[in-house]
Amino acid sequence: MNTTAITSRLTTGLVALVAGYASFTHIYSVAAEAGERQSVAAVLPLSIDGLILVGTLAMLDDKRSGRQPRLSARLAVAFGIVAALAAKIASAHPTWTARAVAAVPPVGARRRGAVSPGQAGRGPDGQPVSRSGSRRSSLSRPVIRLPPSRSSR
């Protein structure tokens, strides 16, 4: 494993820890302020973030098996994101600006899965590599042929 891959994984892990801590504290504080017992308020964030994780893993499994992601997994992720976003906004200072700022990190954090370590890229020799690690030939890329321009006739 090269330095870039190690750094990428460590940075991704750090961002996940910070986001997880922030999500936990926001959901916990909203649940506690809503009158939930301390024990319930403490496990509620785990169930909401766990719902997002389980739904994401189910969708990844479906994609790897060549299936469309199941509806239950999509609904689990969507519900978890909405619940986490609602808690983030509810725990923000009661001004429009503070609540708008509070809404940004959860939306951006959910997009971080779009590019993660181990996805398709280039190998150490600069050649294209697929997610499975196999080499892609230039013949597998689509070729777009444009008609000749009038000035070249």
CSV table of C-alpha atoms in Angstrom, one decimal:
chain,number,residue,atom,x,y,z
A,1,MET,CA,0.0,0.0,0.0
A,2,ASN,CA,1.4,3.4,-1.0
A,3,THR,CA,1.6,6.6,1.1
A,4,THR,CA,-1.3,8.2,-0.7
A,5,ALA,CA,-3.6,5.2,0.0
A,6,ILE,CA,-2.6,5.1,3.7
A,7,THR,CA,-3.1,8.9,4.1
A,8,SER,CA,-6.4,8.7,2.3
A,9,ARG,CA,-7.7,6.0,4.6
A,10,LEU,CA,-6.5,7.7,7.7
A,11,THR,CA,-8.0,11.0,6.7
A,12,THR,CA,-11.3,9.3,5.8
A,13,GLY,CA,-11.3,7.6,9.2
A,14,LEU,CA,-10.6,10.9,11.0
A,15,VAL,CA,-13.4,12.7,9.2
A,16,ALA,CA,-15.8,9.8,10.0
A,17,LEU,CA,-14.8,10.0,13.7
A,18,VAL,CA,-15.4,13.7,13.8
A,19,ALA,CA,-18.7,13.4,11.9
A,20,GLY,CA,-19.8,10.5,14.1
A,21,TYR,CA,-19.0,12.4,17.3
A,22,ALA,CA,-20.9,15.5,16.1
A,23,SER,CA,-23.9,13.4,15.0
A,24,PHE,CA,-24.0,11.6,18.3
A,25,THR,CA,-23.9,14.8,20.4
A,26,HIS,CA,-26.6,16.5,18.3
A,27,ILE,CA,-29.0,13.6,18.4
A,28,TYR,CA,-28.3,13.0,22.1
A,29,SER,CA,-28.9,16.6,23.0
A,30,VAL,CA,-32.2,16.9,21.1
A,31,ALA,CA,-33.5,13.6,22.6
A,32,ALA,CA,-32.5,14.7,26.1
A,33,GLU,CA,-34.1,18.1,25.7
A,34,ALA,CA,-37.3,16.4,24.3
A,35,GLY,CA,-37.6,14.6,27.7
A,36,GLU,CA,-36.2,11.2,26.8
A,37,ARG,CA,-34.5,9.2,29.6
A,38,GLN,CA,-30.7,9.5,29.6
A,39,SER,CA,-30.3,5.8,28.6
A,40,VAL,CA,-32.6,6.2,25.6
A,41,ALA,CA,-31.0,9.5,24.6
A,42,ALA,CA,-27.6,7.8,24.7
A,43,VAL,CA,-28.6,4.9,22.4
A,44,LEU,CA,-30.8,6.8,20.0
A,45,PRO,CA,-27.8,8.2,18.0
A,46,LEU,CA,-26.4,4.7,17.6
A,47,SER,CA,-29.7,3.5,16.2
A,48,ILE,CA,-30.0,6.4,13.7
A,49,ASP,CA,-26.4,6.3,12.5
A,50,GLY,CA,-26.5,2.4,12.6
A,51,LEU,CA,-29.6,2.6,10.3
A,52,ILE,CA,-27.6,4.7,7.8
A,53,LEU,CA,-24.7,2.2,8.0
A,54,VAL,CA,-26.8,-0.9,7.6
A,55,GLY,CA,-28.7,0.6,4.6
A,56,THR,CA,-25.4,1.7,3.0
A,57,LEU,CA,-23.9,-1.8,3.4
A,58,ALA,CA,-27.0,-3.4,2.0
A,59,MET,CA,-26.9,-1.1,-1.1
A,60,LEU,CA,-23.2,-1.9,-1.6
A,61,ASP,CA,-24.0,-5.6,-1.4
A,62,ASP,CA,-26.7,-5.2,-4.0
A,63,LYS,CA,-24.5,-3.3,-6.3
A,64,ARG,CA,-21.7,-5.8,-6.1
A,65,SER,CA,-24.1,-8.6,-6.8
A,66,GLY,CA,-25.3,-6.7,-9.9
A,67,ARG,CA,-28.8,-5.9,-8.5
A,68,GLN,CA,-30.5,-2.6,-8.1
A,69,PRO,CA,-30.3,-1.4,-4.4
A,70,ARG,CA,-33.4,-2.7,-2.5
A,71,LEU,CA,-36.0,-0.2,-1.5
A,72,SER,CA,-35.7,-1.0,2.2
A,73,ALA,CA,-32.0,-0.1,2.1
A,74,ARG,CA,-32.7,3.2,0.3
A,75,LEU,CA,-35.5,4.0,2.8
A,76,ALA,CA,-33.2,3.2,5.7
A,77,VAL,CA,-30.5,5.5,4.5
A,78,ALA,CA,-33.0,8.3,3.6
A,79,PHE,CA,-34.7,8.1,7.0
A,80,GLY,CA,-31.4,8.1,8.8
A,81,ILE,CA,-30.1,11.1,6.9
A,82,VAL,CA,-33.3,13.1,7.5
A,83,ALA,CA,-33.3,12.2,11.2
A,84,ALA,CA,-29.7,13.2,11.6
A,85,LEU,CA,-30.2,16.4,9.7
A,86,ALA,CA,-33.3,17.3,11.7
A,87,ALA,CA,-31.3,16.8,15.0
A,88,LYS,CA,-28.4,18.9,13.7
A,89,ILE,CA,-30.7,21.7,12.7
A,90,ALA,CA,-32.8,21.4,15.9
A,91,SER,CA,-29.6,21.6,18.1
A,92,ALA,CA,-28.3,24.7,16.3
A,93,HIS,CA,-28.6,28.2,17.7
A,94,PRO,CA,-32.2,29.5,16.9
A,95,THR,CA,-31.3,31.8,14.0
A,96,TRP,CA,-31.8,31.2,10.3
A,97,THR,CA,-28.1,31.6,9.6
A,98,ALA,CA,-27.0,29.1,12.3
A,99,ARG,CA,-29.5,26.5,11.1
A,100,ALA,CA,-28.5,26.9,7.5
A,101,VAL,CA,-24.8,26.4,8.5
A,102,ALA,CA,-25.9,23.4,10.6
A,103,ALA,CA,-27.5,21.8,7.6
A,104,VAL,CA,-24.4,21.9,5.5
A,105,PRO,CA,-22.1,19.2,7.1
A,106,PRO,CA,-24.6,16.3,7.2
A,107,VAL,CA,-25.5,16.8,3.5
A,108,GLY,CA,-21.8,17.1,2.6
A,109,ALA,CA,-20.9,14.1,4.7
A,110,ARG,CA,-23.4,11.9,3.0
A,111,ARG,CA,-21.7,12.7,-0.3
A,112,ARG,CA,-18.3,11.6,0.8
A,113,GLY,CA,-19.1,8.1,-0.2
A,114,ALA,CA,-19.0,9.2,-3.8
A,115,VAL,CA,-15.2,8.9,-3.9
A,116,SER,CA,-13.6,6.7,-1.3
A,117,PRO,CA,-10.4,4.8,-1.1
A,118,GLY,CA,-10.2,1.7,-3.2
A,119,GLN,CA,-12.4,3.0,-6.1
A,120,ALA,CA,-11.3,2.9,-9.7
A,121,GLY,CA,-8.2,4.9,-10.4
A,122,ARG,CA,-4.7,4.4,-11.6
A,123,GLY,CA,-2.1,1.9,-10.4
A,124,PRO,CA,1.5,2.6,-9.4
A,125,ASP,CA,2.5,2.4,-13.0
A,126,GLY,CA,-0.1,5.0,-14.1
A,127,GLN,CA,-2.3,2.4,-15.9
A,128,PRO,CA,-6.1,2.4,-15.3
A,129,VAL,CA,-7.3,0.0,-12.6
A,130,SER,CA,-10.9,-1.1,-12.0
A,131,ARG,CA,-12.4,-1.4,-8.5
A,132,SER,CA,-11.5,-5.1,-8.5
A,133,GLY,CA,-7.8,-4.2,-9.1
A,134,SER,CA,-7.7,-5.6,-12.7
A,135,ARG,CA,-6.2,-3.6,-15.5
A,136,ARG,CA,-8.5,-1.9,-17.9
A,137,SER,CA,-7.4,-1.7,-21.5
A,138,SER,CA,-7.9,1.3,-23.6
A,139,LEU,CA,-10.1,-0.8,-25.8
A,140,SER,CA,-12.7,-0.9,-23.0
A,141,ARG,CA,-13.2,2.8,-23.1
A,142,PRO,CA,-16.0,4.2,-25.3
A,143,VAL,CA,-14.9,5.8,-28.5
A,144,ILE,CA,-16.8,8.8,-29.8
A,145,ARG,CA,-16.3,9.7,-33.4
A,146,LEU,CA,-17.1,13.2,-34.5
A,147,PRO,CA,-18.1,14.0,-38.0
A,148,PRO,CA,-15.4,15.9,-39.9
A,149,SER,CA,-15.8,19.7,-39.8
A,150,ARG,CA,-16.7,21.6,-43.0
A,151,SER,CA,-13.5,23.4,-43.0
A,152,SER,CA,-11.5,20.2,-43.3
A,153,ARG,CA,-13.3,19.0,-46.5
